[in-house]
Short mmCIF file of C-alpha atoms in Angstrom, two decimals:
data_model
loop_
_atom_site.label_atom_id
_atom_site.label_comp_id
_atom_site.label_asym_id
_atom_site.label_seq_id
_atom_site.Cartn_x
_atom_site.Cartn_y
_atom_site.Cartn_z
CA MET A 19 -5.56 -39.26 68.66
CA ALA A 20 -4.66 -35.68 67.90
CA HIS A 21 -6.78 -34.18 65.12
CA ARG A 22 -5.81 -30.55 64.54
CA PRO A 23 -2.97 -28.85 66.46
CA ASN A 24 -3.28 -28.81 70.24
CA TYR A 25 -1.71 -25.63 71.63
CA ILE A 26 -1.88 -22.76 74.08
CA LEU A 27 -0.81 -19.18 73.37
CA PRO A 28 -0.36 -17.36 76.72
CA VAL A 29 0.05 -14.15 74.71
CA ALA A 30 -2.09 -13.45 71.63
CA TYR A 31 -2.19 -9.79 70.57
CA ASN A 32 -4.76 -8.35 68.17
CA MET A 33 -3.05 -5.48 66.40
CA ALA A 34 -6.38 -4.36 64.88
CA GLY A 35 -8.02 -4.06 68.33
CA TYR A 36 -11.24 -5.67 69.59
CA ASP A 37 -14.53 -3.79 69.55
CA PRO A 38 -15.46 -3.08 73.20
CA ALA A 39 -19.15 -2.75 72.24
CA LEU A 40 -19.26 -6.44 71.39
CA SER A 41 -17.80 -7.44 74.76
CA GLN A 42 -20.24 -5.13 76.55
CA ARG A 43 -23.08 -6.85 74.74
CA LEU A 44 -21.69 -10.32 75.41
CA PHE A 45 -21.49 -9.84 79.17
CA ASP A 46 -24.26 -7.22 79.61
CA ASP A 47 -21.80 -4.75 81.15
CA PRO A 48 -21.53 -1.28 79.54
CA SER A 49 -18.30 -0.56 81.42
CA LEU A 50 -16.47 -3.64 80.16
CA THR A 51 -13.49 -3.21 77.87
CA ALA A 52 -11.95 -5.80 75.55
CA GLU A 53 -8.24 -6.32 76.08
CA ASP A 54 -6.26 -6.64 72.87
CA VAL A 55 -3.97 -9.19 74.57
CA GLU A 56 -5.55 -12.47 75.64
CA VAL A 57 -4.92 -16.19 75.97
CA ARG A 58 -5.92 -18.54 73.17
CA PHE A 59 -5.91 -22.34 73.24
CA GLN A 60 -7.20 -25.21 71.15
CA ILE A 61 -8.01 -28.82 72.04
CA SER A 62 -8.59 -31.20 69.12
CA LEU A 63 -9.02 -34.98 69.27
CA LYS A 64 -10.24 -37.68 66.90
CA LEU A 65 -11.32 -41.29 67.27
CA PRO A 66 -11.48 -44.04 64.64
CA LEU A 67 -14.93 -45.62 64.91
CA LEU A 68 -14.59 -48.22 62.16
CA ALA A 69 -11.52 -49.27 60.20
CA ASN A 70 -11.21 -50.92 56.79
CA ILE A 71 -14.97 -50.94 56.24
CA LEU A 72 -16.05 -53.91 54.08
CA ASP A 73 -12.37 -54.51 53.26
CA ARG A 74 -12.44 -51.36 51.13
CA ASN A 75 -9.64 -49.40 52.86
CA VAL A 76 -12.24 -46.92 54.15
CA ASP A 77 -12.33 -45.69 57.75
CA LEU A 78 -14.97 -43.85 59.77
CA TYR A 79 -13.75 -41.12 62.13
CA ALA A 80 -15.32 -38.74 64.64
CA ALA A 81 -13.57 -35.69 66.09
CA TYR A 82 -14.08 -32.81 68.49
CA THR A 83 -12.29 -29.45 68.45
CA SER A 84 -12.68 -26.62 70.94
CA GLN A 85 -11.17 -23.13 70.59
CA SER A 86 -11.18 -20.65 73.49
CA PHE A 87 -10.35 -16.94 73.68
CA TRP A 88 -9.70 -16.03 77.31
CA GLN A 89 -9.46 -12.43 78.52
CA LEU A 90 -7.05 -13.41 81.28
CA TYR A 91 -5.49 -9.95 81.42
CA SER A 92 -8.83 -8.14 81.77
CA SER A 93 -8.50 -4.96 83.82
CA GLY A 94 -11.89 -5.69 85.40
CA GLY A 95 -10.45 -8.69 87.22
CA SER A 96 -13.14 -11.23 86.21
CA ALA A 97 -11.07 -12.62 83.29
CA PRO A 98 -14.04 -13.82 81.18
CA PHE A 99 -13.88 -16.15 78.21
CA ARG A 100 -14.65 -13.84 75.32
CA GLU A 101 -15.53 -16.75 73.05
CA THR A 102 -15.41 -20.54 72.90
CA SER A 103 -16.39 -22.55 69.85
CA TYR A 104 -17.39 -26.21 69.84
CA GLU A 105 -16.86 -28.27 66.71
CA PRO A 106 -17.85 -31.95 66.47
CA GLU A 107 -17.54 -33.69 63.11
CA ALA A 108 -17.56 -37.10 61.48
CA TRP A 109 -16.24 -38.33 58.14
CA LEU A 110 -15.41 -41.27 55.93
CA GLN A 111 -11.71 -41.42 55.10
CA PHE A 112 -10.36 -43.05 51.95
CA HIS A 113 -6.74 -43.88 51.07
CA PRO A 114 -6.62 -43.92 47.25
CA GLU A 115 -2.83 -43.49 46.90
CA TRP A 116 -3.24 -41.86 43.49
CA ASN A 117 -0.30 -40.01 41.95
CA VAL A 118 -1.00 -36.39 40.94
CA PHE A 119 1.86 -34.32 39.45
CA GLY A 120 4.41 -36.16 41.58
CA PHE A 121 2.27 -35.95 44.73
CA THR A 122 0.47 -38.88 46.35
CA ASN A 123 -3.20 -38.52 47.28
CA THR A 124 -2.84 -40.10 50.72
CA ILE A 125 -6.26 -39.08 52.12
CA THR A 126 -9.64 -38.18 50.68
CA ALA A 127 -12.44 -37.53 53.17
CA LEU A 128 -16.18 -36.83 53.02
CA GLY A 129 -18.00 -35.72 56.15
CA VAL A 130 -20.31 -33.47 58.12
CA ASN A 131 -19.26 -30.69 60.50
CA HIS A 132 -21.07 -28.61 63.14
CA GLN A 133 -19.63 -25.48 64.74
CA SER A 134 -21.31 -23.28 67.34
CA ASN A 135 -20.46 -21.00 70.24
CA GLY A 136 -23.03 -22.35 72.67
CA ARG A 137 -24.73 -18.99 73.20
CA GLY A 138 -28.41 -18.15 72.88
CA GLY A 139 -30.47 -15.38 71.33
CA VAL A 140 -28.77 -12.70 69.29
CA LEU A 141 -25.36 -13.92 70.46
CA SER A 142 -25.87 -17.38 68.98
CA ARG A 143 -23.51 -18.36 66.18
CA SER A 144 -23.63 -21.74 64.45
CA TRP A 145 -23.49 -23.49 61.12
CA ASN A 146 -23.51 -27.00 59.70
CA ARG A 147 -21.49 -28.11 56.69
CA LEU A 148 -20.92 -31.00 54.36
CA PHE A 149 -17.23 -31.07 53.52
CA ALA A 150 -14.61 -32.88 51.52
CA THR A 151 -10.85 -32.90 52.04
CA VAL A 152 -8.14 -34.00 49.65
CA VAL A 153 -4.58 -34.36 50.98
CA LEU A 154 -1.57 -34.57 48.65
CA GLU A 155 1.89 -35.42 49.99
CA LYS A 156 5.38 -35.36 48.56
CA GLY A 157 8.35 -35.82 50.85
CA ASN A 158 8.07 -33.37 53.74
CA LEU A 159 5.36 -31.29 52.04
CA ALA A 160 1.60 -31.80 52.43
CA LEU A 161 -1.08 -29.85 50.56
CA SER A 162 -4.81 -29.97 51.25
CA VAL A 163 -7.94 -28.48 49.78
CA SER A 164 -11.20 -28.57 51.75
CA PRO A 165 -14.36 -27.34 50.01
CA TRP A 166 -17.66 -27.28 51.91
CA TYR A 167 -21.36 -26.63 51.50
CA ARG A 168 -23.32 -24.92 54.25
CA LEU A 169 -26.51 -26.79 55.13
CA PRO A 170 -29.65 -24.62 55.48
CA LYS A 171 -30.65 -23.65 59.02
CA VAL A 172 -33.56 -25.56 60.51
CA GLU A 173 -34.55 -22.68 62.80
CA ASP A 174 -36.47 -19.67 61.50
CA ILE A 175 -33.87 -17.21 62.86
CA ASP A 176 -30.28 -17.26 61.63
CA TYR A 177 -28.00 -14.80 63.46
CA ASN A 178 -25.10 -15.48 61.07
CA SER A 179 -26.90 -15.83 57.75
CA ASP A 180 -24.01 -14.15 55.90
CA ILE A 181 -21.26 -16.28 57.40
CA THR A 182 -20.20 -17.73 54.03
CA ASP A 183 -19.53 -14.17 52.82
CA TYR A 184 -16.64 -14.17 55.32
CA MET A 185 -15.78 -17.87 55.70
CA GLY A 186 -16.30 -18.74 52.05
CA HIS A 187 -16.72 -22.26 50.73
CA TYR A 188 -13.21 -23.67 50.85
CA GLU A 189 -9.87 -23.71 52.65
CA LEU A 190 -6.38 -24.27 51.24
CA ARG A 191 -3.48 -25.43 53.39
CA ALA A 192 0.22 -26.19 52.94
CA VAL A 193 2.34 -27.83 55.64
CA TYR A 194 6.10 -28.38 55.47
CA ARG A 195 8.32 -30.22 57.93
CA TRP A 196 12.03 -29.47 58.18
CA GLN A 197 13.72 -31.60 60.83
CA ASP A 198 11.71 -30.80 64.00
CA HIS A 199 10.21 -27.58 62.62
CA VAL A 200 6.73 -27.44 61.04
CA LEU A 201 5.56 -24.46 58.98
CA GLN A 202 1.88 -24.19 58.02
CA VAL A 203 0.09 -21.67 55.79
CA MET A 204 -3.70 -21.52 55.43
CA SER A 205 -5.72 -19.41 52.97
CA ARG A 206 -9.50 -19.14 53.19
CA ASN A 207 -12.00 -17.21 51.05
CA ASN A 208 -9.36 -14.93 49.54
CA LEU A 209 -9.89 -15.68 45.84
CA GLU A 210 -13.62 -16.10 46.33
CA SER A 211 -14.03 -12.70 48.02
CA GLY A 212 -11.59 -10.86 45.77
CA PHE A 213 -9.16 -10.60 48.72
CA SER A 214 -11.64 -8.40 50.63
CA ARG A 215 -13.03 -10.84 53.22
CA GLY A 216 -10.52 -13.64 53.32
CA ALA A 217 -8.18 -15.01 55.95
CA LEU A 218 -4.51 -15.93 56.10
CA GLU A 219 -2.93 -17.98 58.88
CA VAL A 220 0.75 -18.83 59.32
CA THR A 221 2.01 -21.07 62.13
CA TRP A 222 5.43 -22.35 63.09
CA SER A 223 6.20 -25.05 65.65
CA PHE A 224 9.79 -25.48 66.74
CA PRO A 225 11.78 -27.60 69.22
CA LEU A 226 12.48 -26.41 72.75
CA TRP A 227 16.05 -27.39 73.62
CA GLY A 228 15.43 -31.04 72.76
CA TYR A 229 12.47 -31.38 75.16
CA PRO A 230 10.43 -34.25 73.64
CA TYR A 231 6.94 -33.53 75.02
CA LEU A 232 6.37 -29.90 74.06
CA LYS A 233 7.24 -27.56 71.21
CA GLY A 234 7.27 -23.82 70.81
CA TYR A 235 4.40 -22.44 68.75
CA ALA A 236 3.99 -19.10 66.96
CA ARG A 237 0.86 -18.05 65.08
CA TYR A 238 -0.09 -15.13 62.84
CA PHE A 239 -3.64 -14.54 61.59
CA SER A 240 -5.01 -11.77 59.40
CA GLY A 241 -8.58 -11.53 58.14
CA TYR A 242 -12.09 -12.60 59.02
CA GLY A 243 -13.55 -15.62 60.79
CA GLU A 244 -10.96 -16.18 63.49
CA ASN A 245 -13.88 -17.13 65.73
CA LEU A 246 -17.65 -17.23 65.48
CA ILE A 247 -18.79 -14.33 67.66
CA ASP A 248 -17.01 -11.77 65.51
CA TYR A 249 -16.70 -13.74 62.28
CA ASN A 250 -17.48 -10.54 60.33
CA ASN A 251 -14.88 -8.38 62.12
CA TYR A 252 -11.34 -8.01 60.81
CA VAL A 253 -8.56 -9.05 63.19
CA GLN A 254 -4.79 -9.24 62.90
CA THR A 255 -3.32 -11.33 65.68
CA ILE A 256 0.11 -12.63 66.55
CA GLY A 257 0.69 -15.10 69.35
CA ILE A 258 3.43 -17.15 70.96
CA GLY A 259 3.17 -20.21 73.15
CA PHE A 260 3.42 -23.99 73.21
CA ALA A 261 2.10 -26.91 71.16
CA LEU A 262 1.52 -30.51 72.15
CA THR A 263 0.81 -31.61 68.57
CA ASP A 264 0.95 -30.04 65.10
CA TRP A 265 -0.37 -30.91 61.62
CA LEU A 266 2.64 -33.15 60.95
#
């Protein structure tokens, strides 16, 4: 099943500009430049492993999400993948159906998450987290809060030891469906960092002339932590493309 949105943005433009020094280091090429326009896509799937465990209305899920940033329009002609992150996770999912201020607590989850970019040495980025997620729904509106705790690194060297300074310890999300349109807003680490190292994401999926298998997809992101390799660099991106699935 779909987990997070599955989409492709053939055009994603970083208005803040990418640091060419990082790309030169990534690909060991001092002449390489980083194009501010690239292709971004995400694949996200989940699988129920066990359902209704011990007749307690508790399910066990596993999921995998991959995000890729592809320099398709590179002037050098090689069109490298600037970054790809790999994110497996597993969680127990409860369905308490509690009422909170007119909202229904449809899902509460507890799980473990790993995210890395698959690189070695000084380019390695990874972290492991314990997380919880609480989802509240009312009509066409869904709200979620997802706090997490970063697990200590097992290795002696940690090339992203300050990642929680930029990614924080929580994520807030609101999703609203109006007919076939879905609007989503995500806030991460803004209050915790005093609005200095946070992130804001806004997405909108919309119908394409009644075509049932694909939707238009627009995305705006401003802040830190858009991907792992430059989690501590500020970006401001806007992209347009297509979505197979959305949050709702």
